[in-house]
């Protein structure tokens, strides 16, 4: 049994060794280093084509292609052995398929080698550069066509922008809305041109990605520049709704002043102190806004206290007459004097009156009315006591009587105030020099605005209002 096993192993090893021709010796090659074809489903016992014919035919084909370096073909019992070198695996596979598809070939042992290029081999680099140059030359017509389409798109976009702006100038009063719509139309024309260039160049997928990514880019930019976008959108809404005009007196976020400009970022006011205040448009749009110029009439009020011993209706009538005789106080709506509250020492009356805010300054008129009401109360004997303060002394307060004649070394007693009847009659004038007239200060504020650092009129989104002086 041992002898039979030894004989079988030796026979199998000898069967795997290829048989050479002549005196040529062949070393066994591991199948791992060569490409072996699949075992055929059927092997002819008496093949038609001889081994030498198969070898000559394959050798002729490989030499004719001129793709292989030193190609050699050996055929033994229908098994084809290929050797040599080639530049790529694709050509190596092609040679194996060629031999496998030849008539009466049983199997193929593909020993063709693909040498690895050297690190200093620049043939691949030069071939890549040559391929790029060929691609560039091939793409020149598309490039010229793209530049032509892009130039035509830009020129058309400019014409469309100007045309749309001219059309909207008669229909839309908002300058910002005109600019936004006109630029959007021009941008759409340029976008269509770029899309056409990409489609003609064969970049259909890139064109579709551009179309789909435009909205995504806008969303990302909107999130990244949220405050800027919010102010920009607020400026559009403000320019459309127009809650104020240039020169209007408004109060925004606690700041009172005359509107100087509304641009794409801020609203600029000239405050009553003569300062330029810039308020973000988002705050203007979201805040409570009071426009004092929209309605010329404005109501003012103040509180005056009278003594508990005085008749309320008499004091009301005195104050009402003062209001009725005042030239800056309007009779329609009618002024009123109402009992407001009961204080610790006074009965508080609240005086309401209306005035024309475009012609008169409410600060000056209010000062004049307060002064005249106080003077009328004094002339009619209506007391206006101070707040009472009660101090309790639990152990009493010692009191000593002094002589009526002042002691030596002391000065004379201070002079008494003149009675109301003997006072100068010019105290009841409507406006004193201290009040500097009752006229509106809007013209003074506008003059201060003109003397301030000049604003960029091109950025103003509001037309010049009728209130500008």
XYZ file of C-alpha atoms in Angstrom:
469
model
C 0.000 0.000 0.000
C 2.826 2.411 0.811
C 4.418 1.726 -2.532
C 1.164 2.365 -4.351
C 0.650 5.722 -2.586
C 4.227 6.822 -3.370
C 3.786 5.901 -7.005
C 0.528 7.864 -7.223
C 2.019 11.037 -5.737
C 5.041 10.886 -8.058
C 2.796 10.338 -11.067
C 0.596 13.353 -10.218
C 3.605 15.633 -9.794
C 5.091 14.513 -13.100
C 1.756 15.050 -14.827
C 1.666 18.722 -13.751
C 5.102 19.476 -15.282
C 4.831 20.859 -18.840
C 6.690 18.903 -21.496
C 9.097 21.024 -23.519
C 10.371 20.667 -27.032
C 14.006 20.042 -27.847
C 16.529 20.580 -25.087
C 14.580 23.496 -23.500
C 13.972 22.987 -19.764
C 10.786 24.388 -18.187
C 10.352 25.139 -14.532
C 6.995 24.601 -12.925
C 5.051 27.858 -12.447
C 2.638 28.292 -9.624
C -0.963 28.745 -10.788
C -1.220 31.686 -8.401
C 1.033 33.729 -10.681
C -0.787 32.960 -13.913
C -4.317 33.279 -15.208
C -5.896 29.870 -15.750
C -9.003 29.404 -17.815
C -11.946 27.413 -16.593
C -12.016 23.730 -17.356
C -13.937 23.138 -20.595
C -17.229 21.348 -20.444
C -16.119 19.042 -23.315
C -12.660 17.987 -24.549
C -12.284 16.460 -28.005
C -10.235 13.290 -28.113
C -9.246 13.836 -31.712
C -8.930 17.602 -32.253
C -9.037 18.963 -35.785
C -6.463 21.731 -35.284
C -2.925 20.680 -34.364
C -0.919 22.332 -31.587
C 1.533 23.867 -34.008
C -1.251 25.417 -36.050
C -2.794 26.934 -32.925
C 0.581 28.309 -31.825
C 1.330 29.879 -35.193
C -2.084 31.467 -35.418
C -1.925 33.001 -31.931
C 1.695 34.104 -32.377
C 0.790 35.839 -35.631
C -2.110 37.715 -34.027
C -0.082 38.877 -31.014
C 2.766 40.045 -33.236
C 0.373 41.876 -35.534
C -1.174 43.912 -32.756
C 2.207 45.265 -31.691
C 0.823 45.656 -28.176
C 3.018 43.065 -26.517
C 6.723 43.001 -25.735
C 8.401 39.701 -26.738
C 5.177 37.679 -26.909
C 5.646 33.894 -26.910
C 3.042 31.172 -27.427
C 3.502 27.482 -26.587
C 0.822 24.842 -27.090
C 0.919 21.329 -25.641
C -1.977 18.950 -25.955
C -4.384 21.824 -26.573
C -3.143 23.832 -23.572
C -1.903 27.297 -24.543
C 0.897 28.939 -22.525
C 1.238 32.688 -23.085
C 4.272 34.711 -21.934
C 5.719 38.157 -22.506
C 4.930 41.692 -21.228
C 2.156 44.156 -21.834
C 1.355 47.647 -20.509
C -2.087 47.037 -18.994
C -4.186 44.328 -17.407
C -6.874 44.880 -20.015
C -4.533 43.798 -22.833
C -3.361 40.816 -20.778
C -6.964 39.728 -20.329
C -7.601 40.305 -24.024
C -4.749 37.940 -24.967
C -6.145 35.266 -22.642
C -9.623 35.606 -24.140
C -8.135 35.413 -27.632
C -6.401 32.142 -26.870
C -9.425 30.762 -25.057
C -11.683 31.444 -28.046
C -9.332 29.776 -30.528
C -10.460 26.482 -32.051
C -9.566 23.274 -30.196
C -7.930 25.094 -27.256
C -8.517 23.117 -24.073
C -7.082 25.530 -21.513
C -5.043 28.716 -21.323
C -2.201 29.538 -18.936
C -1.730 33.297 -19.194
C 1.801 34.152 -17.983
C 1.971 37.567 -19.598
C 3.377 40.093 -17.126
C 2.297 43.668 -16.579
C 5.413 45.523 -15.371
C 4.944 48.164 -12.690
C 5.990 51.644 -13.838
C 8.992 53.262 -12.220
C 8.588 56.187 -9.827
C 10.556 58.334 -12.282
C 8.531 57.264 -15.285
C 6.838 60.428 -16.604
C 5.193 58.774 -19.549
C 1.891 58.553 -17.720
C 2.156 62.223 -16.716
C 2.902 63.311 -20.250
C 0.068 61.184 -21.568
C -2.264 62.781 -19.008
C -1.143 66.271 -20.050
C -1.623 65.349 -23.676
C -5.105 64.069 -22.886
C -5.925 67.319 -21.092
C -4.681 69.341 -24.022
C -6.750 67.258 -26.435
C -9.800 67.733 -24.192
C -9.177 71.478 -24.075
C -8.922 71.701 -27.863
C -12.064 69.604 -28.159
C -13.876 71.852 -25.642
C -12.903 75.123 -27.348
C -16.116 75.367 -29.387
C -18.219 74.826 -26.257
C -16.135 77.411 -24.373
C -16.576 80.039 -27.068
C -20.274 79.241 -27.288
C -20.601 79.519 -23.499
C -18.852 82.905 -23.406
C -21.088 84.157 -26.197
C -24.253 82.983 -24.443
C -23.056 84.453 -21.130
C -22.331 87.837 -22.734
C -25.722 87.860 -24.434
C -27.393 86.878 -21.142
C -25.723 89.713 -19.230
C -26.589 92.260 -21.917
C -30.180 91.020 -22.046
C -30.385 91.085 -18.236
C -29.308 94.747 -18.173
C -31.921 95.647 -20.772
C -34.605 93.678 -18.917
C -33.665 95.355 -15.614
C -33.945 98.830 -17.108
C -37.183 97.978 -18.901
C -38.837 96.503 -15.812
C -37.739 99.458 -13.722
C -39.180 101.883 -16.281
C -42.478 99.976 -16.314
C -42.706 99.798 -12.530
C -41.827 103.469 -12.087
C -45.346 104.397 -13.164
C -47.098 101.617 -11.235
C -45.095 101.090 -8.037
C -44.115 104.043 -5.881
C -41.734 102.087 -3.683
C -38.190 102.547 -4.931
C -36.872 99.487 -3.131
C -39.607 97.269 -4.566
C -38.832 98.579 -8.041
C -35.153 97.741 -7.592
C -35.807 94.275 -6.156
C -38.246 93.248 -8.914
C -36.048 94.664 -11.684
C -32.909 92.939 -10.391
C -34.797 89.695 -9.866
C -35.909 89.765 -13.521
C -32.357 90.432 -14.688
C -30.966 87.697 -12.444
C -33.494 85.234 -13.849
C -32.271 85.975 -17.402
C -28.637 85.368 -16.385
C -29.658 82.166 -14.601
C -31.394 80.883 -17.747
C -28.243 81.633 -19.771
C -26.036 79.666 -17.368
C -28.503 76.774 -17.416
C -28.457 76.743 -21.248
C -24.644 76.709 -21.275
C -24.522 73.722 -18.931
C -27.133 71.797 -20.928
C -25.349 72.386 -24.250
C -22.010 71.390 -22.705
C -23.474 68.062 -21.667
C -23.511 68.881 -17.961
C -27.191 68.127 -17.545
C -26.806 66.753 -14.038
C -24.842 69.822 -12.974
C -27.540 72.048 -14.465
C -30.252 70.235 -12.519
C -28.137 70.448 -9.375
C -27.742 74.180 -9.946
C -31.477 74.609 -10.299
C -32.181 72.567 -7.167
C -29.342 74.056 -5.168
C -30.289 77.691 -5.761
C -33.120 77.509 -3.241
C -30.917 75.636 -0.772
C -28.184 78.264 -1.062
C -30.749 80.985 -0.467
C -32.004 79.154 2.625
C -28.486 78.711 4.014
C -27.629 82.366 3.411
C -30.904 83.427 4.990
C -30.075 81.471 8.148
C -26.452 82.628 8.266
C -27.311 86.295 7.748
C -30.609 86.281 9.593
C -30.327 89.810 10.991
C -29.269 91.293 7.658
C -32.042 89.422 5.853
C -34.576 90.512 8.477
C -33.610 94.175 8.101
C -33.716 93.873 4.305
C -37.180 92.302 4.287
C -38.388 94.858 6.842
C -37.186 97.673 4.589
C -39.238 96.172 1.730
C -42.363 95.948 3.887
C -41.872 99.462 5.280
C -41.371 100.915 1.814
C -44.552 99.169 0.641
C -46.748 100.034 3.634
C -45.140 103.468 4.168
C -46.240 104.212 7.742
C -44.322 107.499 7.549
C -42.868 109.918 5.029
C -39.696 111.950 4.979
C -40.084 114.807 7.444
C -42.771 113.143 9.607
C -42.480 113.417 13.365
C -42.562 109.863 14.736
C -41.762 107.939 17.893
C -40.071 104.548 17.400
C -38.749 102.398 20.236
C -38.864 105.367 22.603
C -36.969 107.656 20.177
C -38.859 110.746 18.972
C -37.673 112.638 15.936
C -38.239 113.684 12.342
C -37.731 111.022 9.654
C -34.706 111.783 7.508
C -34.170 108.565 5.578
C -35.214 104.937 5.181
C -32.504 102.804 3.597
C -32.049 99.052 3.214
C -30.669 98.659 6.748
C -31.875 101.416 9.070
C -34.335 104.251 9.572
C -32.619 107.563 10.370
C -34.319 110.102 12.640
C -33.327 113.615 13.615
C -34.242 113.711 17.295
C -35.591 116.787 19.056
C -32.146 117.168 20.603
C -30.597 117.612 17.133
C -28.964 114.164 16.978
C -29.167 111.608 14.166
C -30.520 108.284 15.459
C -30.318 105.111 13.344
C -32.846 102.405 14.209
C -32.668 98.939 12.553
C -35.576 98.389 10.194
C -36.463 95.107 11.921
C -37.011 97.033 15.182
C -39.007 99.703 13.343
C -41.263 97.087 11.751
C -41.846 95.148 14.981
C -42.083 98.081 17.418
C -45.021 100.340 18.239
C -44.745 103.337 15.927
C -46.443 106.687 16.645
C -46.720 109.139 13.752
C -47.559 112.607 15.070
C -47.651 114.169 11.604
C -50.294 111.915 10.058
C -52.969 113.684 12.128
C -52.252 117.357 12.676
C -54.296 117.523 15.890
C -52.635 116.337 19.058
C -53.933 116.128 22.635
C -51.873 117.167 25.635
C -52.687 117.061 29.334
C -51.276 118.008 32.728
C -52.311 117.744 36.394
C -52.911 120.671 38.768
C -53.852 120.391 42.462
C -56.265 122.649 44.361
C -57.074 122.829 48.052
C -59.848 120.827 49.668
C -61.558 124.076 50.725
C -61.893 125.274 47.117
C -64.868 124.429 44.927
C -63.973 121.952 42.208
C -66.515 123.241 39.712
C -65.251 126.815 40.147
C -61.650 125.751 39.517
C -62.775 123.739 36.483
C -64.570 126.732 35.019
C -61.554 129.001 35.554
C -59.238 126.535 33.803
C -61.774 126.009 30.978
C -61.936 129.768 30.295
C -58.157 129.890 30.086
C -58.206 127.090 27.536
C -61.040 128.680 25.561
C -59.188 132.006 25.334
C -55.831 130.489 24.362
C -55.120 131.010 20.623
C -53.160 127.731 20.215
C -55.795 125.522 21.900
C -58.420 124.080 19.543
C -62.117 124.450 20.349
C -62.895 121.336 18.298
C -62.217 118.877 19.838
C -63.360 120.733 22.934
C -60.946 121.006 25.898
C -61.943 119.519 29.224
C -60.967 119.786 32.895
C -61.675 116.621 34.899
C -61.260 115.704 38.556
C -58.502 113.113 38.451
C -57.784 111.995 42.039
C -57.857 112.958 45.714
C -54.368 113.507 47.001
C -53.086 113.776 50.561
C -53.397 117.586 50.536
C -54.928 118.493 47.152
C -57.721 117.606 44.799
C -55.966 116.843 41.512
C -57.510 118.127 38.307
C -56.346 116.845 34.911
C -56.540 119.377 32.095
C -56.974 118.068 28.526
C -56.634 120.206 25.410
C -55.951 119.789 21.685
C -53.563 121.721 19.450
C -52.324 121.697 15.860
C -49.000 119.890 16.000
C -47.903 121.061 12.569
C -48.240 124.736 13.443
C -47.423 124.786 17.168
C -44.962 123.072 19.461
C -46.796 120.948 22.014
C -44.028 121.552 24.559
C -44.364 125.318 24.324
C -48.179 125.314 24.250
C -48.265 123.029 27.289
C -45.915 125.353 29.151
C -48.039 128.369 28.231
C -51.291 126.725 29.344
C -49.829 125.597 32.682
C -48.525 129.093 33.356
C -51.836 130.780 32.514
C -53.925 128.308 34.539
C -51.716 128.859 37.589
C -51.982 132.630 37.182
C -55.779 132.418 36.843
C -56.050 130.312 40.009
C -53.959 132.818 41.920
C -56.035 135.746 40.666
C -59.303 134.007 41.596
C -58.087 132.928 45.027
C -57.869 129.200 44.256
C -55.265 127.729 46.551
C -52.689 125.225 45.342
C -51.208 123.794 48.558
C -48.138 121.676 48.805
C -48.268 118.076 49.896
C -48.941 117.973 53.689
C -46.352 116.384 55.935
C -47.380 115.498 59.498
C -44.650 115.263 62.187
C -45.556 113.795 65.595
C -43.634 114.893 68.714
C -44.624 112.492 71.555
C -43.076 114.644 74.338
C -44.308 117.972 73.028
C -42.445 120.908 71.512
C -41.206 123.844 73.643
C -42.406 127.215 72.293
C -40.965 130.659 73.190
C -42.439 134.035 72.153
C -40.152 136.553 70.465
C -40.517 140.297 70.435
C -42.041 141.828 67.322
C -39.139 144.298 66.952
C -36.079 142.629 65.558
C -33.035 142.732 67.757
C -30.133 144.970 67.026
C -27.703 143.663 64.492
C -30.433 141.850 62.581
C -31.360 143.047 59.141
C -34.742 144.217 58.041
C -37.373 141.628 57.245
C -37.494 140.508 53.612
C -39.812 142.402 51.332
C -43.278 140.974 50.881
C -44.498 139.816 47.497
C -46.845 142.152 45.725
C -50.529 141.216 45.705
C -51.979 139.803 42.535
C -53.781 143.045 41.660
C -50.569 145.111 41.696
C -48.425 142.709 39.652
C -47.394 143.632 36.105
C -50.110 142.927 33.588
C -47.760 141.277 31.067
C -47.706 138.059 33.100
C -50.881 136.831 31.402
C -49.498 136.982 27.875
C -49.951 133.873 25.777
C -46.241 133.369 25.149
C -43.347 134.795 27.106
C -39.818 135.387 25.968
C -38.771 132.299 27.893
C -41.171 130.188 25.845
C -39.805 131.679 22.600
C -43.095 131.600 20.755
C -45.495 128.749 20.200
C -44.457 127.843 16.645
C -43.446 124.303 15.686
C -39.737 123.524 15.820
C -39.807 121.270 12.780
C -38.168 123.923 10.619
C -35.382 124.313 13.182
C -34.848 120.549 13.281
C -34.756 120.360 9.489
C -32.150 123.102 9.439
C -30.085 121.131 11.947
C -30.424 118.048 9.719
C -29.141 119.963 6.701
C -26.149 121.152 8.691
C -25.381 117.620 9.882
C -23.137 115.182 8.001
C -24.830 114.720 4.612
C -26.721 111.492 4.057
C -26.596 109.433 0.897
C -29.751 110.423 -0.947
C -29.363 107.496 -3.340
C -30.038 105.079 -0.466
C -33.258 106.796 0.617
C -36.249 104.540 -0.083
C -38.782 107.250 0.739
C -39.778 110.086 -1.576
C -39.532 113.625 -0.276
C -42.708 114.264 1.723
C -44.815 117.373 1.750
C -43.767 118.081 5.331
C -40.144 118.780 4.432
C -39.363 122.463 4.718
